Tab-separated table of C-alpha atoms in Angstrom:
chain	number	residue	atom	x	y	z
A	324	MET	CA	-32.498	-259.166	110.080
A	325	SER	CA	-33.887	-257.310	113.090
A	326	GLN	CA	-37.612	-256.647	113.268
A	327	SER	CA	-38.930	-253.086	113.071
A	328	HIS	CA	-42.178	-251.651	114.420
A	329	GLY	CA	-44.910	-254.176	113.630
A	330	GLY	CA	-42.579	-256.620	111.834
A	331	PHE	CA	-41.483	-256.702	108.216
A	332	PRO	CA	-42.667	-253.755	106.095
A	333	ASP	CA	-45.713	-254.287	103.888
A	334	LEU	CA	-44.622	-253.671	100.285
A	335	ARG	CA	-47.206	-253.891	97.501
A	336	ILE	CA	-47.606	-253.037	93.834
A	337	VAL	CA	-50.867	-251.118	93.423
A	338	PRO	CA	-52.621	-249.123	90.689
A	339	VAL	CA	-51.529	-245.486	90.708
A	340	SER	CA	-55.210	-244.585	90.322
A	341	ASP	CA	-55.880	-246.033	93.802
A	342	LEU	CA	-53.758	-243.361	95.509
A	343	LEU	CA	-55.348	-240.328	97.172
A	344	LEU	CA	-53.131	-237.227	97.353
A	345	HIS	CA	-53.729	-234.648	100.079
A	346	GLU	CA	-51.007	-232.144	99.146
A	347	GLU	CA	-50.040	-230.206	96.029
A	348	VAL	CA	-46.858	-231.202	94.244
A	349	ASP	CA	-43.737	-229.119	93.698
A	350	LEU	CA	-43.576	-228.779	89.909
A	351	GLU	CA	-39.836	-228.020	89.871
A	352	ARG	CA	-39.071	-231.149	91.889
A	353	VAL	CA	-41.403	-233.200	89.693
A	354	ALA	CA	-39.522	-231.996	86.597
A	355	ARG	CA	-36.175	-232.985	88.141
A	356	LEU	CA	-37.577	-236.375	89.121
A	357	LEU	CA	-38.882	-236.918	85.601
A	358	ASP	CA	-35.409	-236.352	84.192
A	359	ARG	CA	-33.815	-238.697	86.736
A	360	LEU	CA	-36.412	-241.453	86.447
A	361	SER	CA	-36.299	-241.312	82.646
A	362	ALA	CA	-32.509	-241.586	82.684
A	363	ASP	CA	-32.159	-244.231	85.418
A	364	GLY	CA	-35.295	-246.287	84.890
A	365	ILE	CA	-35.317	-246.976	88.629
A	366	LEU	CA	-37.429	-245.772	91.549
A	367	LYS	CA	-35.095	-245.942	94.545
A	368	ASN	CA	-37.524	-245.443	97.420
A	369	PRO	CA	-41.189	-246.505	97.421
A	370	PRO	CA	-43.772	-243.855	98.337
A	371	ILE	CA	-45.523	-244.458	101.656
A	372	VAL	CA	-49.296	-244.860	101.808
A	373	ALA	CA	-51.883	-245.632	104.465
A	374	SER	CA	-54.544	-248.285	104.072
A	375	LEU	CA	-57.898	-246.731	104.927
A	376	PRO	CA	-60.668	-248.421	106.896
A	377	ASP	CA	-63.766	-249.070	104.769
A	378	SER	CA	-61.943	-248.162	101.540
A	379	ASP	CA	-60.001	-249.911	98.785
A	380	ARG	CA	-57.937	-246.795	98.153
A	381	PHE	CA	-54.754	-245.583	99.863
A	382	LEU	CA	-53.917	-242.207	101.368
A	383	LEU	CA	-50.533	-241.057	100.084
A	384	LEU	CA	-48.417	-240.006	103.068
A	385	ASP	CA	-45.017	-239.364	101.530
A	386	GLY	CA	-43.953	-239.172	97.885
A	387	ALA	CA	-46.437	-236.900	96.093
A	388	ASN	CA	-43.739	-235.638	93.720
A	389	ARG	CA	-42.634	-239.190	92.899
A	390	VAL	CA	-46.216	-240.249	92.220
A	391	SER	CA	-46.777	-237.226	89.982
A	392	ALA	CA	-43.614	-238.038	88.021
A	393	ILE	CA	-44.714	-241.669	87.649
A	394	GLU	CA	-48.102	-240.522	86.329
A	395	ASN	CA	-46.353	-238.275	83.802
A	396	LEU	CA	-44.437	-241.319	82.557
A	397	ASP	CA	-47.753	-243.161	81.962
A	398	ILE	CA	-46.833	-245.917	84.410
A	399	PRO	CA	-50.028	-247.615	85.653
A	400	HIS	CA	-48.678	-249.436	88.714
A	401	LEU	CA	-46.392	-248.419	91.550
A	402	LEU	CA	-44.461	-250.067	94.369
A	403	VAL	CA	-45.581	-248.592	97.699
A	404	GLN	CA	-44.945	-249.150	101.386
A	405	VAL	CA	-48.277	-249.638	103.169
A	406	GLU	CA	-48.938	-248.549	106.747
A	407	SER	CA	-52.194	-248.660	108.697
A	408	PHE	CA	-54.076	-245.366	108.914
A	409	GLU	CA	-55.210	-246.343	112.425
A	410	ASP	CA	-51.694	-247.075	113.729
A	411	PRO	CA	-51.078	-244.632	116.633
A	412	ALA	CA	-47.397	-244.542	115.624
A	413	LEU	CA	-48.471	-242.883	112.367
A	414	GLU	CA	-48.664	-239.171	113.170
A	415	VAL	CA	-49.496	-236.036	111.205
A	416	ARG	CA	-47.630	-232.894	112.181
A	417	HIS	CA	-46.625	-229.841	110.171
A	418	TRP	CA	-43.687	-228.005	108.681
A	419	ASN	CA	-43.083	-224.309	109.229
A	420	HIS	CA	-41.707	-222.189	106.386
A	421	VAL	CA	-38.651	-219.949	106.568
A	422	VAL	CA	-39.219	-217.398	103.805
A	423	ARG	CA	-36.394	-215.425	102.234
A	424	ASP	CA	-36.533	-212.485	99.800
A	425	ILE	CA	-39.724	-211.077	101.402
A	426	GLU	CA	-39.852	-209.250	104.738
A	427	ALA	CA	-42.595	-210.134	107.220
A	428	ARG	CA	-44.508	-206.851	106.881
A	429	GLU	CA	-44.443	-207.069	103.074
A	430	LEU	CA	-45.554	-210.699	103.227
A	431	ALA	CA	-48.394	-209.755	105.580
A	432	ASP	CA	-49.577	-207.034	103.189
A	433	TYR	CA	-49.556	-209.480	100.277
A	434	VAL	CA	-51.437	-212.098	102.298
A	435	ARG	CA	-54.051	-209.582	103.405
A	436	SER	CA	-54.706	-208.280	99.884
A	437	ALA	CA	-54.104	-211.316	97.676
A	438	ALA	CA	-55.396	-214.114	99.889
A	439	GLY	CA	-58.187	-212.230	101.660
A	440	ILE	CA	-57.010	-213.361	105.082
A	441	GLU	CA	-57.534	-211.373	108.273
A	442	LEU	CA	-54.372	-210.565	110.255
A	443	VAL	CA	-54.637	-209.909	114.004
A	444	ASP	CA	-52.187	-209.193	116.816
A	445	ASP	CA	-53.624	-211.813	119.172
A	446	ALA	CA	-54.869	-215.321	118.419
A	447	PRO	CA	-56.969	-216.919	121.181
A	448	GLU	CA	-55.913	-220.469	121.989
A	449	GLY	CA	-58.142	-222.953	120.213
A	450	ASP	CA	-59.455	-220.401	117.712
A	451	PRO	CA	-61.152	-222.571	115.025
A	452	ASP	CA	-60.472	-219.911	112.375
A	453	TYR	CA	-56.703	-219.767	113.039
A	454	LEU	CA	-54.632	-220.484	109.910
A	455	GLY	CA	-51.116	-219.695	111.063
A	456	SER	CA	-48.738	-216.909	112.049
A	457	ILE	CA	-46.232	-214.682	110.271
A	458	VAL	CA	-43.246	-213.998	112.530
A	459	ALA	CA	-40.787	-211.176	111.825
A	460	LYS	CA	-37.070	-211.087	112.608
A	461	ASP	CA	-37.748	-209.248	115.874
A	462	GLY	CA	-40.113	-212.002	117.001
A	463	LYS	CA	-43.305	-209.995	116.547
A	464	ALA	CA	-46.114	-212.064	115.085
A	465	LEU	CA	-49.254	-211.441	113.105
A	466	HIS	CA	-51.820	-214.215	113.233
A	467	MET	CA	-53.876	-215.255	110.217
A	468	ARG	CA	-57.588	-215.983	110.505
A	469	ALA	CA	-60.277	-216.935	108.020
A	470	PRO	CA	-63.707	-218.330	108.914
A	471	GLY	CA	-65.348	-221.079	106.933
A	472	SER	CA	-65.405	-224.798	106.256
A	473	MET	CA	-62.409	-227.109	105.908
A	474	LYS	CA	-62.567	-226.542	102.147
A	475	ASP	CA	-62.381	-222.777	102.772
A	476	ARG	CA	-59.397	-223.234	105.122
A	477	VAL	CA	-57.542	-225.265	102.514
A	478	ARG	CA	-58.281	-222.670	99.836
A	479	HIS	CA	-57.003	-219.847	102.066
A	480	LEU	CA	-53.850	-221.783	102.955
A	481	ARG	CA	-53.084	-222.419	99.278
A	482	ALA	CA	-53.611	-218.742	98.466
A	483	MET	CA	-51.371	-217.700	101.342
A	484	VAL	CA	-48.487	-220.024	100.440
A	485	ASP	CA	-48.864	-219.049	96.782
A	486	VAL	CA	-48.038	-215.462	97.803
A	487	TYR	CA	-44.369	-216.337	98.262
A	488	TYR	CA	-44.204	-219.196	95.756
A	489	SER	CA	-45.544	-216.937	92.978
A	490	ARG	CA	-42.980	-214.258	93.807
A	491	GLU	CA	-40.164	-216.817	93.582
A	492	ALA	CA	-39.190	-216.230	97.187
A	493	ARG	CA	-36.971	-218.991	98.505
A	494	MET	CA	-38.432	-221.186	101.213
A	495	ASP	CA	-36.982	-223.739	103.615
A	496	ARG	CA	-38.995	-226.122	105.769
A	497	ILE	CA	-38.294	-226.442	109.490
A	498	ASN	CA	-39.932	-228.568	112.177
A	499	HIS	CA	-39.724	-226.000	114.994
A	500	ALA	CA	-40.430	-222.350	115.780
A	501	ASP	CA	-37.211	-221.476	117.628
A	502	MET	CA	-36.334	-217.997	116.340
A	503	ALA	CA	-32.804	-218.112	117.782
A	504	SER	CA	-32.122	-221.258	115.772
A	505	VAL	CA	-33.702	-219.718	112.660
A	506	LYS	CA	-31.448	-216.658	112.922
A	507	GLU	CA	-28.391	-218.889	113.262
A	508	GLN	CA	-29.256	-221.317	110.465
A	509	HIS	CA	-31.005	-218.861	108.100
A	510	PRO	CA	-29.363	-215.463	108.683
A	511	HIS	CA	-30.940	-213.831	105.616
A	512	PHE	CA	-34.545	-214.856	106.244
A	513	GLY	CA	-37.400	-212.380	105.964
A	514	ALA	CA	-40.162	-214.153	107.871
A	515	VAL	CA	-41.169	-217.440	109.447
A	516	VAL	CA	-44.643	-218.791	108.698
A	517	ILE	CA	-45.929	-221.066	111.455
A	518	PHE	CA	-48.780	-223.470	110.729
A	519	PRO	CA	-51.084	-225.479	112.989
A	520	ASP	CA	-51.267	-229.262	112.916
A	521	PHE	CA	-53.880	-231.104	110.885
A	522	SER	CA	-55.407	-234.287	112.270
A	523	LYS	CA	-55.196	-237.556	110.358
A	524	ASP	CA	-58.943	-237.460	109.822
A	525	ALA	CA	-58.714	-233.917	108.424
A	526	VAL	CA	-55.962	-234.939	105.999
A	527	ARG	CA	-58.050	-237.908	104.869
A	528	ALA	CA	-61.112	-235.679	104.421
A	529	VAL	CA	-59.116	-233.241	102.278
A	530	ALA	CA	-57.855	-236.068	100.051
A	531	GLU	CA	-61.226	-237.770	99.682
A	532	ALA	CA	-62.818	-234.439	98.745
A	533	GLY	CA	-60.314	-234.152	95.886
A	534	ASP	CA	-58.705	-231.115	97.495
A	535	ARG	CA	-55.009	-230.402	98.140
A	536	LEU	CA	-53.135	-228.683	100.946
A	537	PRO	CA	-50.130	-226.541	99.917
A	538	SER	CA	-46.914	-228.364	99.121
A	539	GLY	CA	-44.512	-228.697	102.025
A	540	MET	CA	-47.027	-228.233	104.844
A	541	THR	CA	-47.883	-231.647	106.265
A	542	ARG	CA	-45.131	-233.582	108.006
A	543	ILE	CA	-45.975	-237.257	108.289
A	544	LEU	CA	-44.167	-239.339	110.906
A	545	VAL	CA	-44.185	-243.016	109.979
A	546	PRO	CA	-43.085	-245.909	112.211
A	547	ARG	CA	-40.629	-247.176	109.575
A	548	ARG	CA	-39.373	-246.311	106.113
A	549	VAL	CA	-38.110	-248.526	103.286
A	550	LEU	CA	-35.143	-247.104	101.369
A	551	GLY	CA	-33.124	-248.330	98.431
A	552	PHE	CA	-35.438	-250.988	96.988
A	553	ASN	CA	-34.513	-249.834	93.463
A	554	MET	CA	-37.695	-250.818	91.636
A	555	ARG	CA	-37.287	-251.178	87.866
A	556	LEU	CA	-39.735	-248.884	86.079
A	557	PRO	CA	-39.966	-250.925	82.836
A	558	LEU	CA	-41.572	-253.742	84.837
A	559	LEU	CA	-44.122	-251.367	86.381
A	560	LYS	CA	-44.878	-249.868	82.967
A	561	SER	CA	-45.170	-253.221	81.196
A	562	ASN	CA	-48.454	-254.777	80.087
A	563	LEU	CA	-48.019	-257.682	82.497
A	564	PRO	CA	-51.112	-258.302	84.658
A	565	LEU	CA	-50.996	-256.721	88.099
A	566	GLU	CA	-51.037	-260.135	89.801
A	567	GLU	CA	-47.960	-261.214	87.841
A	568	LYS	CA	-46.122	-258.062	88.915
A	569	ARG	CA	-47.114	-258.828	92.503
A	570	ARG	CA	-45.758	-262.371	92.224
A	571	TRP	CA	-42.488	-260.934	90.919
A	572	LEU	CA	-42.365	-258.614	93.949
A	573	ALA	CA	-42.955	-261.472	96.402
A	574	ASP	CA	-40.146	-263.488	94.793
A	575	GLN	CA	-37.827	-260.467	94.823
A	576	ILE	CA	-38.449	-259.777	98.517
A	577	GLN	CA	-37.877	-263.436	99.391
A	578	HIS	CA	-34.612	-263.399	97.431
A	579	LYS	CA	-33.376	-260.205	99.123
A	580	VAL	CA	-34.154	-261.598	102.577
A	581	SER	CA	-32.537	-264.975	101.904
A	582	GLU	CA	-29.416	-263.248	100.556
A	583	HIS	CA	-29.258	-261.004	103.665
A	584	GLU	CA	-29.650	-257.871	101.549
A	585	VAL	CA	-32.229	-256.315	103.903
A	586	ARG	CA	-31.040	-254.395	106.952
A	587	TYR	CA	-32.989	-252.632	109.677
A	588	TYR	CA	-31.428	-249.541	111.277
A	589	GLN	CA	-33.056	-248.698	114.596
A	590	GLU	CA	-30.944	-245.603	115.201
A	591	PRO	CA	-31.531	-242.236	113.426
A	592	THR	CA	-29.862	-242.360	110.014
A	593	PHE	CA	-28.636	-239.591	107.697
A	594	VAL	CA	-28.786	-240.332	103.957
A	595	PHE	CA	-26.470	-238.260	101.743
A	596	ASP	CA	-27.281	-239.691	98.300
A	597	ASP	CA	-31.098	-239.636	98.295
């Protein structure tokens, strides 16, 4: 088996209570996951977490909906893939939101009244109060501002995203702000909401404060990703001691490696049955 970034992935079974979430969950996706996990009894892909310096807890990077579903099933332990928080290959970026069913001007009015956010025509570069931009079909943008602490910023962002979630507007995530591409791929969109990046330290601070960013905002780039481990949930839910579950995991990994069941794909890969 070829080696990936930093060698073989670090897989561990940890208490669910040791995980710090930084983002709200999508309740509809959690409900679907609950149905699937209850029926299959298998967690296909382990959530990805970061080990934190000077802490015994882990920052959840990817898999908030899976973790929420696991908690709802009263499962105390979870298989996770562990990365180092300080690894420079671990990056925090952002998703932008393509919003349908609401036009940009209408969305701006809702944001101004419901979320209490200031909307301006120009946003100076580096403005510490900048929250994001609402871009209309014609490319004109209104920029959102709200002064305050990080906790205030998070609260305003949740209120703003809730404007279209609460009105059942459909939303797609994109990793760019190319309006020509948006018009081609999403011809019936009403607005594009563009967000700024959050630093890793800011994401950690949000999680450790017990706060949550809106669902679908942070985009975490990890140096590697484990897929298809197919962890049996009855084992995780059992009353076996944590150390015994960890010994089972070590034996299982050794077996999979010795039987050549582990493959590393260096090239970009599309998964159609996730």
